[in-house]
PDB file of C-alpha atoms in Angstrom:
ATOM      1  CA  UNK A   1       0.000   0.000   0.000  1.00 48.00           C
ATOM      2  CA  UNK A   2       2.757   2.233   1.098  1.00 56.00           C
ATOM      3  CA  UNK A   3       4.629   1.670  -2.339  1.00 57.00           C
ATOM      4  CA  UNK A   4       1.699   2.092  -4.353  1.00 53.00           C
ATOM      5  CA  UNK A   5       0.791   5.177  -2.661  1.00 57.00           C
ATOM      6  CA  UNK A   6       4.436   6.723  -2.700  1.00 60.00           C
ATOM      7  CA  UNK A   7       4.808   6.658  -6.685  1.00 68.00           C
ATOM      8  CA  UNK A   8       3.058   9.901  -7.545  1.00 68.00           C
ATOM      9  CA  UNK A   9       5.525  12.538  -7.560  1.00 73.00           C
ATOM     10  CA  UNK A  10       3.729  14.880  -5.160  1.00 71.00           C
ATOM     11  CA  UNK A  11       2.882  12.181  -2.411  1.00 78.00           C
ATOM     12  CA  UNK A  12       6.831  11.615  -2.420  1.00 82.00           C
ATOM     13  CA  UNK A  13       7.462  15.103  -2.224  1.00 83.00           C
ATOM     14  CA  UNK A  14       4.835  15.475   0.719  1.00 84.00           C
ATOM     15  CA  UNK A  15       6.421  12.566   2.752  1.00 86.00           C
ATOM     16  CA  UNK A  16       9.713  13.367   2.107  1.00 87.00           C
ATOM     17  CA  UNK A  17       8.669  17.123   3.233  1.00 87.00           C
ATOM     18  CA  UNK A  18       7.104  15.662   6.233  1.00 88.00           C
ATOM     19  CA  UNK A  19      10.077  13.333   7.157  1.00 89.00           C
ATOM     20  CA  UNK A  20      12.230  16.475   7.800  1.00 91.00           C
ATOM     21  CA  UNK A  21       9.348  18.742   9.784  1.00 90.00           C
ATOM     22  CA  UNK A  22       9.418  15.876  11.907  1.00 90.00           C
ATOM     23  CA  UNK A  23      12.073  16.241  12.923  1.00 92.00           C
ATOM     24  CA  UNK A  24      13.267  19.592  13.080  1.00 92.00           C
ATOM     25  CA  UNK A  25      10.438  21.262  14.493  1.00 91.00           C
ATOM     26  CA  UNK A  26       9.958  19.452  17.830  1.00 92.00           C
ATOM     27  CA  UNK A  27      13.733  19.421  17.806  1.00 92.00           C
ATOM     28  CA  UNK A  28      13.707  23.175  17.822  1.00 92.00           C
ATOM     29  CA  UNK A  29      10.825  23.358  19.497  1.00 91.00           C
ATOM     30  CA  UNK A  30      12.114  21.878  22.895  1.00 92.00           C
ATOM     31  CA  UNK A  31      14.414  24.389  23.191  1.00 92.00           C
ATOM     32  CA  UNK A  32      11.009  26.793  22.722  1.00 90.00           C
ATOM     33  CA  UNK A  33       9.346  25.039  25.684  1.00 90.00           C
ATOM     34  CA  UNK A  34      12.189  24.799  27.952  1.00 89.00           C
ATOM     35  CA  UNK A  35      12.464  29.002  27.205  1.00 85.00           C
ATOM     36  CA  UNK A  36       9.350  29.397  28.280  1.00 83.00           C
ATOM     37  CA  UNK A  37       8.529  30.710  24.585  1.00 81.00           C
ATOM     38  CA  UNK A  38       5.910  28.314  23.397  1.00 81.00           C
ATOM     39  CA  UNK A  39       4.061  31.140  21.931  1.00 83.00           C
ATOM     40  CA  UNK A  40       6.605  32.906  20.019  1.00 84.00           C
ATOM     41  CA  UNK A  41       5.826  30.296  17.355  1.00 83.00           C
ATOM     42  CA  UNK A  42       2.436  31.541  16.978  1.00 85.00           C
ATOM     43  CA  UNK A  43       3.284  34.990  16.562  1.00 87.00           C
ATOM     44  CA  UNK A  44       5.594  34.243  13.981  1.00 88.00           C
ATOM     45  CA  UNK A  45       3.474  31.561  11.770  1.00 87.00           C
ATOM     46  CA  UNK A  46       0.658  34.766  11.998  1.00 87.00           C
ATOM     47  CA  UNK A  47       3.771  36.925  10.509  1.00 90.00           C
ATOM     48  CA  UNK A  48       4.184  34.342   8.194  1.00 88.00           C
ATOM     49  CA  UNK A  49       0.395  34.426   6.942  1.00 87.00           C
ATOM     50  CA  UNK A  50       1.058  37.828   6.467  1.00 87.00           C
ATOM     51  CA  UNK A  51       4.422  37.159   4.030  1.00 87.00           C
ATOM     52  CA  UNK A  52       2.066  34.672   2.092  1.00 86.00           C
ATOM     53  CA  UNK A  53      -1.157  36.889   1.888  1.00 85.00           C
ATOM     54  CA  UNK A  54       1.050  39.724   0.523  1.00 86.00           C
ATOM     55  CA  UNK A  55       2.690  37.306  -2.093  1.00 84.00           C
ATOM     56  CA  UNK A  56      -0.443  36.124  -3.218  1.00 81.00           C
ATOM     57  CA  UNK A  57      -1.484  39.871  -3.814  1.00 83.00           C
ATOM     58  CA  UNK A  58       1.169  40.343  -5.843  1.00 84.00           C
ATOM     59  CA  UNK A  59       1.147  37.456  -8.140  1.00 80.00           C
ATOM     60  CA  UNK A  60      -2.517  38.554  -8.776  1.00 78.00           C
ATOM     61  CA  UNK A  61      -1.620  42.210  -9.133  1.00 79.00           C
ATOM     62  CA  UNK A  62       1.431  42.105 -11.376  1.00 77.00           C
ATOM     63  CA  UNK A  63       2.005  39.450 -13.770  1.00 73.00           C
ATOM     64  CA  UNK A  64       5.807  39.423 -13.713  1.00 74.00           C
ATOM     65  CA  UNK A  65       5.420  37.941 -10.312  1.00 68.00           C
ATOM     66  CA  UNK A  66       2.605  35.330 -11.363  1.00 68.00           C
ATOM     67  CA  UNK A  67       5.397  32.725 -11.264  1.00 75.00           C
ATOM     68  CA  UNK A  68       6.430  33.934  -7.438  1.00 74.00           C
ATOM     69  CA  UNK A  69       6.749  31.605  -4.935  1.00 78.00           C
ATOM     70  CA  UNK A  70       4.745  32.352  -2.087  1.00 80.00           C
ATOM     71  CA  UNK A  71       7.047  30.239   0.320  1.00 80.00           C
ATOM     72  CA  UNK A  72       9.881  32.973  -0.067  1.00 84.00           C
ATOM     73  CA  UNK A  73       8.290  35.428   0.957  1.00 87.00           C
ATOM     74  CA  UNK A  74       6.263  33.281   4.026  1.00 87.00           C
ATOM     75  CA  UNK A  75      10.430  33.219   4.743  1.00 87.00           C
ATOM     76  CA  UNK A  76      11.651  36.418   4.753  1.00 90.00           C
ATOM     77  CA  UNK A  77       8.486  38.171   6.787  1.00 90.00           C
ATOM     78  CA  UNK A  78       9.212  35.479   9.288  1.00 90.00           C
ATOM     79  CA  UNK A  79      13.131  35.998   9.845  1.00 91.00           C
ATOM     80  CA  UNK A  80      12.146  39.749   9.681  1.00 91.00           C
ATOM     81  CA  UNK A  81       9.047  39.128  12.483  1.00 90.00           C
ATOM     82  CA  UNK A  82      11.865  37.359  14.584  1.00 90.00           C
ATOM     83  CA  UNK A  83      14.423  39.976  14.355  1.00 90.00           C
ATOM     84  CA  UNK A  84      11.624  42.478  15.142  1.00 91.00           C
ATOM     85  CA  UNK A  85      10.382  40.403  18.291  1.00 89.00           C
ATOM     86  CA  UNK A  86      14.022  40.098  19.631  1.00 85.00           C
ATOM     87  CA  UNK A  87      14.271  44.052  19.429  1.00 88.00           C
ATOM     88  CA  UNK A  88      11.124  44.365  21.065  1.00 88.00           C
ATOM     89  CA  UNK A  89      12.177  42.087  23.901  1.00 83.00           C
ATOM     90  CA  UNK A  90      14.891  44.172  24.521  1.00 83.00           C
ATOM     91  CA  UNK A  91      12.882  47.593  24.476  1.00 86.00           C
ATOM     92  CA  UNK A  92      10.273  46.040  26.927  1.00 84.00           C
ATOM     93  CA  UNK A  93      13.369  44.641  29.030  1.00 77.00           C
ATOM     94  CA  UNK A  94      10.837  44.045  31.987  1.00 76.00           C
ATOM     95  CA  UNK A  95       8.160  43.086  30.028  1.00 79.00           C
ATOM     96  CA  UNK A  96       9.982  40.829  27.311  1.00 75.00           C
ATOM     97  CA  UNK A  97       6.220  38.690  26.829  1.00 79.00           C
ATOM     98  CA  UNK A  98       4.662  41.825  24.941  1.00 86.00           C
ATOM     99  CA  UNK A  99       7.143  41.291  21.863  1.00 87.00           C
ATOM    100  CA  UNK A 100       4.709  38.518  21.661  1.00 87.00           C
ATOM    101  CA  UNK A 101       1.128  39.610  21.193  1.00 89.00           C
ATOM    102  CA  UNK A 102       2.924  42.313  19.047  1.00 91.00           C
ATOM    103  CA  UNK A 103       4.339  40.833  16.382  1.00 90.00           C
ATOM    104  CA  UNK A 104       1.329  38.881  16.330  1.00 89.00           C
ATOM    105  CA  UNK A 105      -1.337  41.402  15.708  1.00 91.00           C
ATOM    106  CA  UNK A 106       0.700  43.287  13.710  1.00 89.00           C
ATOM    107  CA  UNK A 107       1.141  39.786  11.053  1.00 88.00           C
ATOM    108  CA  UNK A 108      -2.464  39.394  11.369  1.00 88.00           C
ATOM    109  CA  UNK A 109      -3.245  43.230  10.566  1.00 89.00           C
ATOM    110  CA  UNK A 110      -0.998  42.594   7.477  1.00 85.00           C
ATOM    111  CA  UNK A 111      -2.570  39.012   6.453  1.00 85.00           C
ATOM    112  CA  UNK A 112      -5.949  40.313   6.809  1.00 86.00           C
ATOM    113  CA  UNK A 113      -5.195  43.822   4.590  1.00 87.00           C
ATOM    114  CA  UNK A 114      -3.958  41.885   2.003  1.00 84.00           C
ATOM    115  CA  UNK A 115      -6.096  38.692   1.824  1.00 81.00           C
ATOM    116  CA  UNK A 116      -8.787  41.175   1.150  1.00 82.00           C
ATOM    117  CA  UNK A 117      -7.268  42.944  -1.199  1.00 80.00           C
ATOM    118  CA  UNK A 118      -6.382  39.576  -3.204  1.00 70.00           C
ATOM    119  CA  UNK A 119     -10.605  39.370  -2.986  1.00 69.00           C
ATOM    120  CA  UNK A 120     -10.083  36.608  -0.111  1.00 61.00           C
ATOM    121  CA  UNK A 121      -9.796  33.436   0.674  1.00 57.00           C
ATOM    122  CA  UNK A 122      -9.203  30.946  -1.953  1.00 61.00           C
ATOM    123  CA  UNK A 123      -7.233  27.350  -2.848  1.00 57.00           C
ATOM    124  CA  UNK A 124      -3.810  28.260  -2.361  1.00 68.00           C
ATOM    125  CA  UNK A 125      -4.349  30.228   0.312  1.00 73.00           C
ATOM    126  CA  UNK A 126      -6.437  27.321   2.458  1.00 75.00           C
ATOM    127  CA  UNK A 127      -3.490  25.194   1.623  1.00 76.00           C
ATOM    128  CA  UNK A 128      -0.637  27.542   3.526  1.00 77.00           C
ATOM    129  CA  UNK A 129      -3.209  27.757   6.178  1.00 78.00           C
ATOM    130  CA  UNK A 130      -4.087  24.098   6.846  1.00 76.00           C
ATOM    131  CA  UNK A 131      -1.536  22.141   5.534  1.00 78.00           C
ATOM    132  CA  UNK A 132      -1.663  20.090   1.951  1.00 76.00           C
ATOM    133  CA  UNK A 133      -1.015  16.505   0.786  1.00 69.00           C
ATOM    134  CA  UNK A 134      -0.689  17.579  -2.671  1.00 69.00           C
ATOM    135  CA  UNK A 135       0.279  21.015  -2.462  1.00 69.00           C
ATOM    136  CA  UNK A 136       3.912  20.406  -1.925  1.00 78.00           C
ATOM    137  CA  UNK A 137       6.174  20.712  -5.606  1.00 80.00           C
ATOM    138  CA  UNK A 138       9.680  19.673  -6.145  1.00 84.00           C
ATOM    139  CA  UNK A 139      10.885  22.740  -5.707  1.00 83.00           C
ATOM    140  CA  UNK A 140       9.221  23.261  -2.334  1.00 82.00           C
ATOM    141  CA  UNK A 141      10.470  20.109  -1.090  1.00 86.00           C
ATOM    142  CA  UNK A 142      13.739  21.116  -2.311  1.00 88.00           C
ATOM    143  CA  UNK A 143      13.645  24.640  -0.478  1.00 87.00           C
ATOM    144  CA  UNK A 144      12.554  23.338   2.708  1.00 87.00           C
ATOM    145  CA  UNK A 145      15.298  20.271   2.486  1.00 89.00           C
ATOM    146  CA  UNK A 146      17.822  22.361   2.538  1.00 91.00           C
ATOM    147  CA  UNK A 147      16.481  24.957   4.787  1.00 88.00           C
ATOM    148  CA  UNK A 148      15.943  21.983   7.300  1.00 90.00           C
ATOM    149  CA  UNK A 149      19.579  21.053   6.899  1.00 91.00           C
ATOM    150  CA  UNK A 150      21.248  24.366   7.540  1.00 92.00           C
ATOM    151  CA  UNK A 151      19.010  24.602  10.777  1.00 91.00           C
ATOM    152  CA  UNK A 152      20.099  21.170  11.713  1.00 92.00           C
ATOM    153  CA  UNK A 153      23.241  21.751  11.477  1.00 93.00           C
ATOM    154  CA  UNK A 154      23.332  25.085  13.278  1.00 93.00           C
ATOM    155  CA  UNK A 155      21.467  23.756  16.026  1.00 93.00           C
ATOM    156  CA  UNK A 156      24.693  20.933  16.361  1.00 92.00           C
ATOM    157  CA  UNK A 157      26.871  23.046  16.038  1.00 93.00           C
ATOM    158  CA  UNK A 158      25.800  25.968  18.967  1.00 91.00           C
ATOM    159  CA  UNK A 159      23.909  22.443  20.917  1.00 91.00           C
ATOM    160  CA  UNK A 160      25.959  24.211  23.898  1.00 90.00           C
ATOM    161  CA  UNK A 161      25.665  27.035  24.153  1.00 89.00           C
ATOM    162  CA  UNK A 162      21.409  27.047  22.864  1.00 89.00           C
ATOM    163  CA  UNK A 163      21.786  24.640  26.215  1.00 89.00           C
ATOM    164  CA  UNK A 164      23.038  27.129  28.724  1.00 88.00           C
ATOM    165  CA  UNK A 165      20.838  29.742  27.436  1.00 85.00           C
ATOM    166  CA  UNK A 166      17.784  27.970  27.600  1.00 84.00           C
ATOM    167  CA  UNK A 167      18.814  26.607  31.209  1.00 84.00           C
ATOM    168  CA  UNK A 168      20.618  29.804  32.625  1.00 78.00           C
ATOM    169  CA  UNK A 169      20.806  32.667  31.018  1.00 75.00           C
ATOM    170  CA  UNK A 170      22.200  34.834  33.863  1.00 78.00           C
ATOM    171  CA  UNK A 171      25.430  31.692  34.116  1.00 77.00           C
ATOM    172  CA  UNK A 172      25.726  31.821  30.089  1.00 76.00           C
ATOM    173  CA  UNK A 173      25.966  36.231  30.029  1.00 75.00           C
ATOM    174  CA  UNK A 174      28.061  36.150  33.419  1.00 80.00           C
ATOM    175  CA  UNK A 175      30.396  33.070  31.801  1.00 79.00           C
ATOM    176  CA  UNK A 176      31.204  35.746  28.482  1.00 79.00           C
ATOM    177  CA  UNK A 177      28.685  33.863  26.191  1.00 80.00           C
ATOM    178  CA  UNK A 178      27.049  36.618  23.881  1.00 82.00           C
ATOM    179  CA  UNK A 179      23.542  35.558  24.576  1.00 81.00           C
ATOM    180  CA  UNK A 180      22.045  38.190  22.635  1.00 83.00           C
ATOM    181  CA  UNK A 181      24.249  37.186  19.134  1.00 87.00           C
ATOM    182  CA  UNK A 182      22.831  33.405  20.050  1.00 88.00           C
ATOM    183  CA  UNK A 183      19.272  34.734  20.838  1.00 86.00           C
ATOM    184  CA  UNK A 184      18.974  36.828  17.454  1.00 88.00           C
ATOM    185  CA  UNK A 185      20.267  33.219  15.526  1.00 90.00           C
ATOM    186  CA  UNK A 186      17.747  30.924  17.890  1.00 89.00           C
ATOM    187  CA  UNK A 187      14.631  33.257  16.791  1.00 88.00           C
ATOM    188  CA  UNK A 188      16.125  33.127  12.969  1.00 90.00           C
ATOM    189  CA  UNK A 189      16.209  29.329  13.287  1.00 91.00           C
ATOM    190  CA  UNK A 190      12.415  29.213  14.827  1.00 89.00           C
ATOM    191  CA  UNK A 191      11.052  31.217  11.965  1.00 89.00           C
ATOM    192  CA  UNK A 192      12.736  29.014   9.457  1.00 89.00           C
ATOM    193  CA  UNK A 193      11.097  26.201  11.013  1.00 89.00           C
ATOM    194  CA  UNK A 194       7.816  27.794  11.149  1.00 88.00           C
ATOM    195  CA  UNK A 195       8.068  29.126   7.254  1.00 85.00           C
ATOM    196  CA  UNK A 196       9.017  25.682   6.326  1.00 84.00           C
ATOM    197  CA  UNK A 197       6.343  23.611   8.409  1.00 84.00           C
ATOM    198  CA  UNK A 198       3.355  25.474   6.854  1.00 81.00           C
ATOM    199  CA  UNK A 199       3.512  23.374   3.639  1.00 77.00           C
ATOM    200  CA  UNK A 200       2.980  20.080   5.512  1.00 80.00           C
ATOM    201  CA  UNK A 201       1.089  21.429   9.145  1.00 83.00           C
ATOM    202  CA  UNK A 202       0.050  24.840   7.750  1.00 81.00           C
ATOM    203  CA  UNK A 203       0.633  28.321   9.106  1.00 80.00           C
ATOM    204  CA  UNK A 204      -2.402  28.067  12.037  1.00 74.00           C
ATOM    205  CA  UNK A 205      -1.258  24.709  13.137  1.00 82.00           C
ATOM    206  CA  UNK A 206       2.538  24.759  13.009  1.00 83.00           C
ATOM    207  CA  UNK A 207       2.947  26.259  16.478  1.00 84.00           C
ATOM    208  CA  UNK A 208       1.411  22.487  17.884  1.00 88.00           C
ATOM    209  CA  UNK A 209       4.027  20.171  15.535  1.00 88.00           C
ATOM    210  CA  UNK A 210       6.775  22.457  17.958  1.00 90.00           C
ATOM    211  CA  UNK A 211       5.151  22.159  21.401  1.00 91.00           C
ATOM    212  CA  UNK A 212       2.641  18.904  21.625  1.00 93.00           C
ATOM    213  CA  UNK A 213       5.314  16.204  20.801  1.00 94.00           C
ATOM    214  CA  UNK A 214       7.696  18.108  23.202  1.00 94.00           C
ATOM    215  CA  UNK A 215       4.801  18.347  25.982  1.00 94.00           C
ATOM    216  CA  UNK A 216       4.365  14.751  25.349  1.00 94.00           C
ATOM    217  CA  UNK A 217       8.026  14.129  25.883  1.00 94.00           C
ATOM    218  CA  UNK A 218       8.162  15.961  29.085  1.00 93.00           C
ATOM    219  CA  UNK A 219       6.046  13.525  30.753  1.00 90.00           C
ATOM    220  CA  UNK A 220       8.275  10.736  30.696  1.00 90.00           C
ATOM    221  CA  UNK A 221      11.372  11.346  29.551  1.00 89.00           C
ATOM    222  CA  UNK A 222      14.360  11.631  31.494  1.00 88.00           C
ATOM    223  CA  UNK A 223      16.601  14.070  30.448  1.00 89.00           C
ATOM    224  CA  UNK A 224      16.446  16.952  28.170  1.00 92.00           C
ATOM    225  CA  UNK A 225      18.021  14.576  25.100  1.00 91.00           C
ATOM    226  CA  UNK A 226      15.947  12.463  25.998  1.00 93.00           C
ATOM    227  CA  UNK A 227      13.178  14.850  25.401  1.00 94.00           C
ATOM    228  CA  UNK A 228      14.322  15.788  22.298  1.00 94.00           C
ATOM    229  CA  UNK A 229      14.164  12.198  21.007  1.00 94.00           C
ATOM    230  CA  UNK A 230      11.305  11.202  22.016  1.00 95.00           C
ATOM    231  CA  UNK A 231       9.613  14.387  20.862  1.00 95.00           C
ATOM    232  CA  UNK A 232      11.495  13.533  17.582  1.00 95.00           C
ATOM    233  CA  UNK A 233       9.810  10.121  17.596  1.00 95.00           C
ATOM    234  CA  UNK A 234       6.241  11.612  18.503  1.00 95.00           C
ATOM    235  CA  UNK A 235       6.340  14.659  15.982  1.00 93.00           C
ATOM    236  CA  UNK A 236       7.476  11.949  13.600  1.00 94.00           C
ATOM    237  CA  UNK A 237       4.337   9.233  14.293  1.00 94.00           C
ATOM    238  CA  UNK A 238       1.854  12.220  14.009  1.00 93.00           C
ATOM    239  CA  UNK A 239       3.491  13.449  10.905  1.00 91.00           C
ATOM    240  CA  UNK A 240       3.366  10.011   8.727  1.00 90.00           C
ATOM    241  CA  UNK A 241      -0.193   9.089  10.524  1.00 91.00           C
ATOM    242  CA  UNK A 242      -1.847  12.408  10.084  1.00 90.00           C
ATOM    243  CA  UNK A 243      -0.546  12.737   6.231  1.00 87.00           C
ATOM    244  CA  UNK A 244      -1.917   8.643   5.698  1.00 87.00           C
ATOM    245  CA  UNK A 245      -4.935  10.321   7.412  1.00 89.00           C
ATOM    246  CA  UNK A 246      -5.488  12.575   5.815  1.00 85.00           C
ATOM    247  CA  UNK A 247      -4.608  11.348   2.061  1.00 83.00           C
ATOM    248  CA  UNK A 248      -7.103   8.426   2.339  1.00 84.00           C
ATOM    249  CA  UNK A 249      -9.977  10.333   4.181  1.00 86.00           C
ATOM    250  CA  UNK A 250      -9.217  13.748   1.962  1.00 84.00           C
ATOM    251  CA  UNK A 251      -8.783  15.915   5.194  1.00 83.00           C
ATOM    252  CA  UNK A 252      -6.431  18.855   5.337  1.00 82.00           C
ATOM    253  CA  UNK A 253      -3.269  17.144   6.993  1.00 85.00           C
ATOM    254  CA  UNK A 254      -2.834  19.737   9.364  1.00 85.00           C
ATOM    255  CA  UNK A 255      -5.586  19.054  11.430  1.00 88.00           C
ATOM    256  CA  UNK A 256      -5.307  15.015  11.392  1.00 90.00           C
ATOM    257  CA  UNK A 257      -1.458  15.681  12.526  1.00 91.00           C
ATOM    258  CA  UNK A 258      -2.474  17.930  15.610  1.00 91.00           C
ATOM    259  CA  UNK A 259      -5.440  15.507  16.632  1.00 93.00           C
ATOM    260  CA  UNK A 260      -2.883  12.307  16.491  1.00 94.00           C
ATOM    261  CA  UNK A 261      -0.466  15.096  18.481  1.00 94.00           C
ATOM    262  CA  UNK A 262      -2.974  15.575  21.384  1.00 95.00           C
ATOM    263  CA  UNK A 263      -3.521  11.383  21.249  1.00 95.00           C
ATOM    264  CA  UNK A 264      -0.054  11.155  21.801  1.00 95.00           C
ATOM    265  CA  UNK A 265      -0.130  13.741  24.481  1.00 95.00           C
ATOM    266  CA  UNK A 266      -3.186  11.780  26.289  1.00 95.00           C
ATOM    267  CA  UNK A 267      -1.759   8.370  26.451  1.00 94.00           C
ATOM    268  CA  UNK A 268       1.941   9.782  27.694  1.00 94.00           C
ATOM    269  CA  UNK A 269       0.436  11.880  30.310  1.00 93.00           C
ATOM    270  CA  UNK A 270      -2.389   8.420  31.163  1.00 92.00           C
ATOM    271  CA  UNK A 271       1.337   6.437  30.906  1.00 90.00           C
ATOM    272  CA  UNK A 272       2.652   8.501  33.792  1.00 89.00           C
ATOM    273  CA  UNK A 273       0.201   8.153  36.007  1.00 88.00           C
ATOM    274  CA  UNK A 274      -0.067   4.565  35.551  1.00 87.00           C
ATOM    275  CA  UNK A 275       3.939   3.930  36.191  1.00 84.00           C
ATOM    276  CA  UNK A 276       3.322   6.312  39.544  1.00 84.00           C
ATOM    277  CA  UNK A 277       1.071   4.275  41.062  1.00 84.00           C
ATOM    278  CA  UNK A 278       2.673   0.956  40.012  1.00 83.00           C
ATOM    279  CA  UNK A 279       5.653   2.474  41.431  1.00 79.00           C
ATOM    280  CA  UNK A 280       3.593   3.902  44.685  1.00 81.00           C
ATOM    281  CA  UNK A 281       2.077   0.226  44.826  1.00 78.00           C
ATOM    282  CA  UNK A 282       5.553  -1.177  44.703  1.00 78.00           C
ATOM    283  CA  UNK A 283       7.265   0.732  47.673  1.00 75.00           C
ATOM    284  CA  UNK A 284       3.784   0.238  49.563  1.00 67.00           C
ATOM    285  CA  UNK A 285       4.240  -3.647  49.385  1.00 65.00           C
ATOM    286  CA  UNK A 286       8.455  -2.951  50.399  1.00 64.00           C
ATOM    287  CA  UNK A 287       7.726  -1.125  53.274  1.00 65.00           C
ATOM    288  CA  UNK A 288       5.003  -3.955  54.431  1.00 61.00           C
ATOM    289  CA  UNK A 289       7.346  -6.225  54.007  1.00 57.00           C
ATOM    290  CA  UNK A 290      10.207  -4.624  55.191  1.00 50.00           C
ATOM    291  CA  UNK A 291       8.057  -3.970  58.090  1.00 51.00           C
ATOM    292  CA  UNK A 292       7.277  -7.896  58.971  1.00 49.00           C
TER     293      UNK A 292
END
């Protein structure tokens, strides 16, 4: 089934698209959570909307850019969104959260100008805002590939120092790290991710492909690798199931990958609470004995 269903070109292109979000966005994304910035990604997939409303407008408006690519520009107004949040942060120094809702309502005052102005809603544009099995073209895939690997290798490379920053901040500025050189290339990174996910997860829903596999992970894992790998392993099981979900019962993939997400979520958080009170039971029956 799998074989049959992977020889049309897009389908490849999709999996092969989703594959790599799967990986790199809860992968990113746990650094988000441990930050305490689980909401910076929905500001910037809003800025994003806004890059891909505006492109949209322009293909219809001027037919030399017919042929543009809505995905570059869904890039650069989200590396420009998270150099604007990371100024903001430091304007409001005591009140770093309100870069947030900023950035936010200013993408969504830009998305909704503009996806008026292109006389509103319409194919494409549901696509880039739910996700799409077929939407995704070679040179998409291609695009966010690459994309993907840069950020994967960045994120290897400054592993460290991302580390101390999201752990202790005050240690990594007092220790000579410049935090705000690292924080300026962590939000570039996130809005990569974001730009990139929107194909697969779309713009609305990208924010839960970088925090529900993480929150999942959380709940059992032991470590913070180990919470990267086993949100790695959960983003990637909602990924493939939600896009086989969604293919088969023609559903817009985004939603099928957030509902498997939450699943995922349910039975890890169910799993804990089992293994406490085996564990509970366990040193209950110890003590008894221990006590005869």
């Amino acid at each position: 089934m799998i074989a049959t269903l992977l020889q049309y070109d897009f389908i490849r292109n999709t999996f092969i698209v989703g594959l790599v979000i799967g990986v790199i966005a809860p992968l990113l994304g746990s650094f988000i959570v441990v930050r305490k910035l689980s909401l910076m990604a929905d500001a910037l997939s809003h800025v994003t909307l806004g890059g891909i409303a505006v492109s949209l407008f322009l293909s219809k408006t001027y037919l030399p850019l017919a042929s543009l690519n809505p995905l570059y520009l869904g890039f650069g107004f989200s590396v420009v969104g998270s150099l604007l949040m990371e100024k903001l942060r430091t304007v409001y120094k005591h009140f770093e959260e309100l870069a947030i809702p900023i950035i936010m309502s200013a993408g969504m005052g830009f998305s909704v100008i503009f996806i008026s102005l292109a006389n509103g809603f319409n194919t494409d544009l549901f696509s880039y805002l739910f996700g799409s099995v077929s939407a995704v073209s070679r040179t998409d895939m291609i695009t966010i590939v690459v994309t993907a690997v840069i950020v994967f290798i960045v994120i290897l490379a400054l592993y460290k120092e991302l580390f101390l920053l999201s752990f202790d901040e005050e240690y990594a500025k007092v220790s000579g790290l410049k935090a705000k050189v690292f924080d300026i290339i962590f939000m570039v990174l996130v809005a990569l991710v974001i730009a990139s996910s929107m194909r697969i997860v779309g713009i609305l829903l990208v924010s839960s492909l970088m925090t529900l596999p993480v929150a999942a992970a959380i709940r059992i894992a032991k470590g913070f690798k180990q919470t990267i790998l086993l949100s790695i392993l959960f983003g990637e099981i909602a990924v493939i199931g939600g896009l086989f979900t969604a293919y088969y019962l023609n559903l817009a993939p985004g939603g099928a990958i957030v509902i498997i997400s939450v699943l995922i979520l349910i039975i890890t958080i169910l799993f804990q609470k089992i293994r406490q009170k085996i564990i509970i039971s366990n040193r209950g029956e110890e003590n008894g004995t221990y006590s005869n």
